[in-house]
Amino acid sequence: MLDLLKLGLRGGRPPRQLPATPALKPTYDVVIIGGGGHGLACAYYLARNFGITNVAVLEKGYLASGNTARNTTIVRSNYLTPDGVRFYDESVRLFGNLSHELDFNIMYGERGHLTLAHTDAAMRTARWRAEVNQHLGVDSSLVYPDDIARLCPELNLRDDVRYPILGALYHPPGSIARHDAVAWGYAQRAAEMGVEIHTHTEVTGIRIEHNRVVGIETNRGSIACGKAMQAVAGMSSELARMAGFRLPIRTIPLQACVSEAVKPFLDPIIVSGSLHIYVSQSARGELVMGGSTDPYPLYSTRSTLEFKEDLMMHMLELFPFIGSLRVLRQWAGMADMTPDFSPVMGLTPVENYYIDAGWGTWGFKATPVSGTCMAETVATGKPHRLCAPFSLERFYDYAQVGEKGAASVGH
Ligand code: FAD
Ligand code: PYC
């Protein structure tokens, strides 16, 4: 506010918000690979919580050019397992205060989240999630068509359709935000504390000696480092391969689209697992819509007509009146899918090389909690208690954290 007043009195242009990419130094205490929300949040919390500022974030494109600015911005904690609920609930808490904390408006809006159930099996899963959520103090409950009609009068609740709505899991804290602002806010505050952010800097190799990371190769030269962390979403397996280990991850495209802007009519976020759709209305008035992942693994961000046709067929079952609404943009991101629909966070087989991966179709909502957890893990060399269940080792110990039943996206 004070800055705005000063600027008004002084006139002229506001200062450039992020420093230009500097020359690479020969060595850093920590190198973070990937300048999406997760990498930038980790850099911010490393500086803020641990005073570690000799940090370089290396991003091969521009800031948030990956999934951070391709997602549909849904934030919620109505998960299925106690480990998942605790973890995402901390993120919802951090998100609620993030505009204030970063002094950067991320346009966080609590809208309520309805996961529609069209089958007895979906009702059972909704009831199960509600029980686990309530047990851990998370606001979720099972609701029925009369309640749904009150919460979202625009929904087609008739029972003469292919998949009538039997009920829903209602989660009032479900929210949306401005996704790229999350990355910019973290980047700006991290840079103010001394973190260097290097865009258009692609990591091409990881130098390892005696099973310990010692340096990073980039398209702008080599650097030495004490520690490194990868947070590269759709390219996780590729970076792990550079570091010499394998991940239980398949990379699958996920598409989404937005309509032209119309006056606000849709308050809650609507998800239907059976119809394979999810939709919210943005602050600008666009319908932000998505469906299932593509049916095959692929490193590609192309859009397809099949996706749009499928999605619209199901959208029209729920909202028959939007038949003449035009689609404005369609895009895709690459989702790194784990077998149990939970992330891979923490230590790796390479000493001082850390991982934040496996965020599939669910990682935007985890940006703040992943940042805090990974910062502590990198700083102390020990997994933060909230991310300990998501270690890579769980796949060797048969301790998966199964969250498929809580994924909004069909697979
Ligand atoms: P990214 O933002 O992808 O950042 C990784 C960065 O690494 C990229 O910028 C990339 O350029 C960079 N990189 C890659 N390789 C290299 C290299 N060799 N050198 C240097 N840099 C490199 N999640 C939700 O919670 N809610 C949702 O509603 C939601 N909707 C989604 C909708 C779609 C269409 C998609 C695709 C995903 C959705 N997700 C959602 C998932 C979410 O977007 C991701 O899990 C999350 O954004 C991952 O953040 P990140 O910072 O790890 O990755
Ligand atoms: O994880 O809530 C989610 C989500 C919604 C759409 C894509 N992911």
Coordinates of N, CA and C and ligand atoms in Angstrom, one line a residue, residues 32-41 57-76 79 88 95 175-176 179 183 198 200-205 216-219 230-236 238-239 242 252-257 269 278 288-291 307 331-336 356-367 370 408-409, ligand 1:
I32 N 18.5 -25.8 -7.3 CA 17.2 -26.4 -7.5 C 16.9 -26.5 -9.0
I33 N 16.6 -27.7 -9.5 CA 16.3 -27.8 -10.9 C 14.8 -27.8 -11.1
G34 N 14.4 -26.7 -11.8 CA 12.9 -26.6 -12.1 C 12.4 -25.3 -11.5
G35 N 12.0 -24.4 -12.3 CA 11.5 -23.1 -11.8 C 10.0 -23.0 -12.0
G36 N 9.3 -24.1 -11.5 CA 7.9 -24.1 -11.3 C 7.6 -23.7 -9.9
G37 N 6.3 -23.8 -9.5 CA 5.9 -23.5 -8.2 C 6.7 -24.2 -7.1
H38 N 6.9 -25.5 -7.3 CA 7.5 -26.3 -6.3 C 9.0 -25.9 -6.1
G39 N 9.7 -25.8 -7.2 CA 11.1 -25.4 -7.0 C 11.3 -24.0 -6.4
L40 N 10.4 -23.1 -6.8 CA 10.5 -21.7 -6.3 C 10.1 -21.6 -4.8
A41 N 9.0 -22.4 -4.5 CA 8.6 -22.4 -3.1 C 9.7 -23.0 -2.2
V57 N 18.1 -21.4 -8.7 CA 17.0 -22.1 -9.3 C 17.3 -22.1 -10.8
L58 N 17.4 -23.3 -11.4 CA 17.6 -23.4 -12.8 C 16.4 -23.8 -13.6
E59 N 15.9 -23.0 -14.5 CA 14.7 -23.2 -15.2 C 15.0 -23.2 -16.7
K60 N 14.6 -24.3 -17.4 CA 15.0 -24.3 -18.9 C 14.1 -23.4 -19.7
G61 N 12.9 -23.0 -19.3 CA 12.1 -22.1 -20.1 C 12.0 -20.8 -19.3
Y62 N 10.8 -20.2 -19.3 CA 10.5 -19.0 -18.5 C 9.9 -19.5 -17.2
L63 N 9.8 -18.6 -16.2 CA 9.2 -19.1 -14.9 C 7.8 -19.6 -15.1
A64 N 7.6 -20.7 -14.5 CA 6.2 -21.4 -14.5 C 5.8 -21.7 -15.9
S65 N 6.7 -22.1 -16.7 CA 6.3 -22.5 -18.1 C 5.9 -23.9 -18.2
G66 N 6.0 -24.7 -17.1 CA 5.6 -26.1 -17.0 C 4.1 -26.2 -16.5
N67 N 3.9 -27.1 -15.7 CA 2.5 -27.4 -15.2 C 2.0 -26.3 -14.3
T68 N 2.8 -25.6 -13.7 CA 2.3 -24.6 -12.7 C 1.4 -23.6 -13.4
A69 N 1.6 -23.2 -14.6 CA 0.6 -22.3 -15.3 C -0.2 -23.1 -16.3
R70 N -0.3 -24.4 -16.2 CA -1.1 -25.2 -17.1 C -2.2 -25.9 -16.3
N71 N -2.2 -25.7 -15.0 CA -3.2 -26.5 -14.3 C -4.5 -25.7 -14.1
T72 N -5.5 -26.4 -13.5 CA -6.8 -25.8 -13.4 C -7.1 -25.3 -11.9
T73 N -6.0 -25.2 -11.2 CA -5.8 -24.4 -9.9 C -6.7 -24.9 -8.8
I74 N -7.1 -26.1 -8.8 CA -8.0 -26.6 -7.7 C -7.2 -26.9 -6.5
V75 N -7.6 -26.4 -5.3 CA -6.9 -26.6 -4.0 C -7.9 -27.2 -3.1
R76 N -7.6 -28.3 -2.5 CA -8.5 -29.0 -1.6 C -7.7 -30.0 -0.7
Y79 N -8.8 -35.7 0.9 CA -8.2 -37.0 0.4 C -8.7 -38.2 1.1
Y88 N -2.1 -32.5 2.6 CA -2.8 -31.5 1.8 C -3.5 -30.4 2.7
F95 N -2.0 -21.9 1.9 CA -2.6 -21.2 0.8 C -3.4 -20.0 1.3
S175 N -10.9 -24.6 -3.1 CA -10.6 -23.2 -3.6 C -10.0 -23.2 -5.0
I176 N -9.9 -22.0 -5.6 CA -9.1 -21.8 -6.8 C -8.2 -20.6 -6.5
H179 N -2.7 -19.3 -10.7 CA -1.6 -20.2 -10.6 C -0.2 -19.6 -10.8
A183 N 3.8 -18.8 -8.5 CA 5.2 -18.9 -8.8 C 5.9 -17.5 -8.8
H198 N 17.6 -18.5 -12.5 CA 18.2 -18.5 -13.9 C 17.2 -19.1 -14.8
H200 N 15.8 -19.9 -18.8 CA 16.5 -20.4 -20.0 C 17.8 -21.1 -19.7
T201 N 17.8 -21.8 -18.6 CA 19.0 -22.5 -18.2 C 18.7 -24.0 -18.0
E202 N 19.0 -24.8 -19.0 CA 18.6 -26.2 -19.0 C 19.6 -27.1 -18.4
V203 N 19.2 -27.9 -17.5 CA 20.1 -28.9 -16.9 C 20.3 -30.1 -17.9
T204 N 21.6 -30.4 -18.2 CA 21.8 -31.4 -19.2 C 22.6 -32.6 -18.6
G205 N 23.0 -32.5 -17.4 CA 23.7 -33.6 -16.7 C 23.9 -33.3 -15.2
I216 N 26.5 -29.7 -11.5 CA 25.4 -29.7 -12.4 C 25.9 -29.2 -13.8
E217 N 25.5 -29.9 -14.9 CA 25.9 -29.4 -16.2 C 24.7 -28.7 -16.8
T218 N 24.9 -27.5 -17.4 CA 23.8 -26.8 -18.0 C 24.2 -26.3 -19.4
N219 N 23.2 -25.8 -20.1 CA 23.5 -25.3 -21.5 C 24.3 -24.0 -21.4
Q230 N 15.7 -31.9 -7.5 CA 14.9 -31.8 -8.8 C 13.4 -31.6 -8.5
A231 N 12.8 -30.7 -9.2 CA 11.4 -30.4 -9.1 C 10.9 -30.1 -10.5
V232 N 10.9 -31.1 -11.4 CA 10.7 -30.9 -12.8 C 9.5 -31.5 -13.4
A233 N 8.5 -31.8 -12.6 CA 7.2 -32.4 -13.0 C 7.4 -33.4 -14.1
G234 N 6.8 -33.1 -15.3 CA 6.8 -34.0 -16.4 C 8.1 -34.6 -16.9
M235 N 9.2 -34.0 -16.4 CA 10.5 -34.6 -16.8 C 11.2 -35.3 -15.7
S236 N 10.5 -35.7 -14.7 CA 11.1 -36.3 -13.5 C 12.0 -37.5 -13.8
E238 N 13.4 -38.3 -16.5 CA 14.6 -37.9 -17.3 C 15.7 -37.4 -16.4
L239 N 15.4 -36.6 -15.5 CA 16.4 -36.0 -14.5 C 16.9 -37.1 -13.6
M242 N 19.5 -39.0 -15.4 CA 20.8 -38.3 -15.4 C 21.5 -38.5 -14.1
I252 N 2.3 -38.9 -18.7 CA 1.0 -39.0 -19.5 C 0.5 -37.6 -19.6
P253 N 0.1 -37.2 -20.9 CA -0.4 -35.8 -21.0 C -1.8 -35.7 -20.3
L254 N -2.0 -34.5 -19.8 CA -3.3 -34.1 -19.3 C -3.8 -32.8 -19.9
Q255 N -4.9 -32.8 -20.5 CA -5.4 -31.6 -21.3 C -6.5 -30.9 -20.5
A256 N -6.7 -29.6 -20.8 CA -7.7 -28.8 -20.2 C -8.1 -27.7 -21.2
C257 N -9.1 -26.9 -20.9 CA -9.5 -25.8 -21.8 C -10.3 -24.8 -21.0
I269 N -16.8 -25.6 -7.1 CA -16.0 -26.4 -8.1 C -16.7 -27.7 -8.2
Y278 N -14.2 -32.1 -14.7 CA -14.2 -31.1 -13.5 C -14.3 -29.7 -14.1
V288 N -13.4 -23.1 -16.6 CA -12.1 -23.8 -16.6 C -12.4 -25.3 -16.5
M289 N -12.1 -26.0 -17.6 CA -12.6 -27.4 -17.7 C -11.5 -28.4 -18.0
G290 N -11.7 -29.6 -17.4 CA -10.7 -30.7 -17.7 C -11.4 -32.0 -17.6
G291 N -10.7 -33.0 -18.2 CA -11.3 -34.4 -18.2 C -10.2 -35.4 -17.8
F307 N -10.2 -35.2 -27.2 CA -10.4 -34.8 -25.8 C -11.5 -33.8 -25.6
W331 N -5.1 -26.7 -24.0 CA -3.7 -26.9 -23.8 C -3.5 -28.3 -23.1
A332 N -2.2 -28.6 -22.9 CA -1.9 -29.8 -22.2 C -0.6 -29.6 -21.3
G333 N -0.5 -30.4 -20.3 CA 0.7 -30.5 -19.5 C 1.1 -32.0 -19.4
M334 N 2.4 -32.2 -19.0 CA 2.8 -33.6 -18.9 C 2.8 -34.0 -17.4
A335 N 2.0 -35.0 -17.1 CA 1.8 -35.4 -15.7 C 2.7 -36.6 -15.4
D336 N 3.5 -36.5 -14.3 CA 4.3 -37.7 -13.9 C 3.5 -38.5 -12.9
D356 N 11.5 -34.1 -5.6 CA 10.2 -33.6 -5.4 C 9.5 -33.9 -6.8
A357 N 8.8 -35.1 -6.8 CA 8.3 -35.5 -8.1 C 7.0 -36.3 -7.9
G358 N 6.5 -36.9 -9.0 CA 5.3 -37.7 -9.0 C 4.0 -36.9 -8.6
W359 N 4.0 -35.7 -9.1 CA 2.9 -34.8 -8.8 C 1.7 -34.9 -9.8
G360 N 1.9 -35.8 -10.7 CA 0.8 -36.2 -11.6 C -0.2 -35.1 -12.0
T361 N -1.4 -35.3 -11.6 CA -2.5 -34.4 -11.9 C -3.0 -33.6 -10.6
W362 N -2.1 -33.7 -9.5 CA -2.6 -33.2 -8.2 C -1.7 -32.3 -7.5
G363 N -0.6 -31.8 -8.1 CA 0.4 -31.1 -7.4 C 0.3 -29.6 -7.2
F364 N -0.6 -28.9 -7.9 CA -0.6 -27.5 -7.7 C -1.0 -27.2 -6.2
K365 N -2.0 -27.9 -5.7 CA -2.5 -27.6 -4.4 C -1.5 -27.9 -3.3
A366 N -0.4 -28.6 -3.7 CA 0.6 -29.0 -2.7 C 1.8 -28.0 -2.7
T367 N 1.7 -26.9 -3.6 CA 2.9 -26.1 -3.8 C 3.5 -25.6 -2.4
S370 N 4.7 -28.5 -0.1 CA 5.9 -29.2 -0.7 C 7.1 -28.3 -0.5
S408 N -9.2 -36.2 -8.7 CA -10.4 -35.6 -9.4 C -10.4 -36.0 -10.9
V409 N -9.2 -36.4 -11.4 CA -9.1 -36.7 -12.8 C -9.3 -38.1 -13.1
Ligands
FAD1 P1 6.3 -27.4 -13.1 O1 5.5 -26.2 -12.9 O2 6.0 -28.2 -14.3 O3 7.8 -27.0 -13.0 C1 8.8 -27.8 -13.4 C2 9.8 -27.0 -14.3 O4 10.9 -27.7 -14.6 C3 9.2 -26.6 -15.6 O5 9.0 -25.2 -15.6 C4 10.2 -27.1 -16.6 O6 10.4 -26.2 -17.7 C5 11.4 -27.3 -15.8 N1 12.4 -28.3 -16.3 C6 12.1 -29.5 -16.8 N2 13.3 -30.1 -17.2 C7 14.3 -29.2 -16.9 C8 15.7 -29.2 -17.1 N3 16.3 -30.3 -17.7 N4 16.4 -28.2 -16.7 C9 15.8 -27.1 -16.1 N5 14.5 -27.0 -15.9 C10 13.7 -28.1 -16.3 N6 -2.9 -30.0 -9.6 C11 -3.8 -29.5 -8.6 O7 -3.5 -29.6 -7.4 N7 -5.0 -29.0 -9.0 C12 -5.5 -28.9 -10.2 O8 -6.6 -28.4 -10.5 C13 -4.6 -29.4 -11.3 N8 -5.0 -29.3 -12.5 C14 -4.1 -29.7 -13.5 C15 -4.5 -29.6 -14.9 C16 -3.7 -29.8 -15.9 C17 -4.1 -29.7 -17.3 C18 -2.3 -30.3 -15.6 C19 -1.4 -30.6 -16.7 C20 -1.9 -30.5 -14.3 C21 -2.8 -30.2 -13.2 N9 -2.4 -30.3 -11.9 C22 -3.3 -29.9 -10.9 C23 -1.1 -30.8 -11.5 C24 -0.1 -29.6 -11.3 O9 -0.2 -28.7 -12.3 C25 1.3 -30.1 -11.1 O10 1.4 -31.2 -10.3 C26 2.2 -29.0 -10.5 O11 2.0 -27.8 -11.2 C27 3.6 -29.4 -10.5 O12 4.4 -28.2 -10.1 P2 6.0 -28.3 -10.3 O13 6.5 -27.0 -9.8 O14 6.5 -29.5 -9.7 O15 6.1 -28.5 -11.9

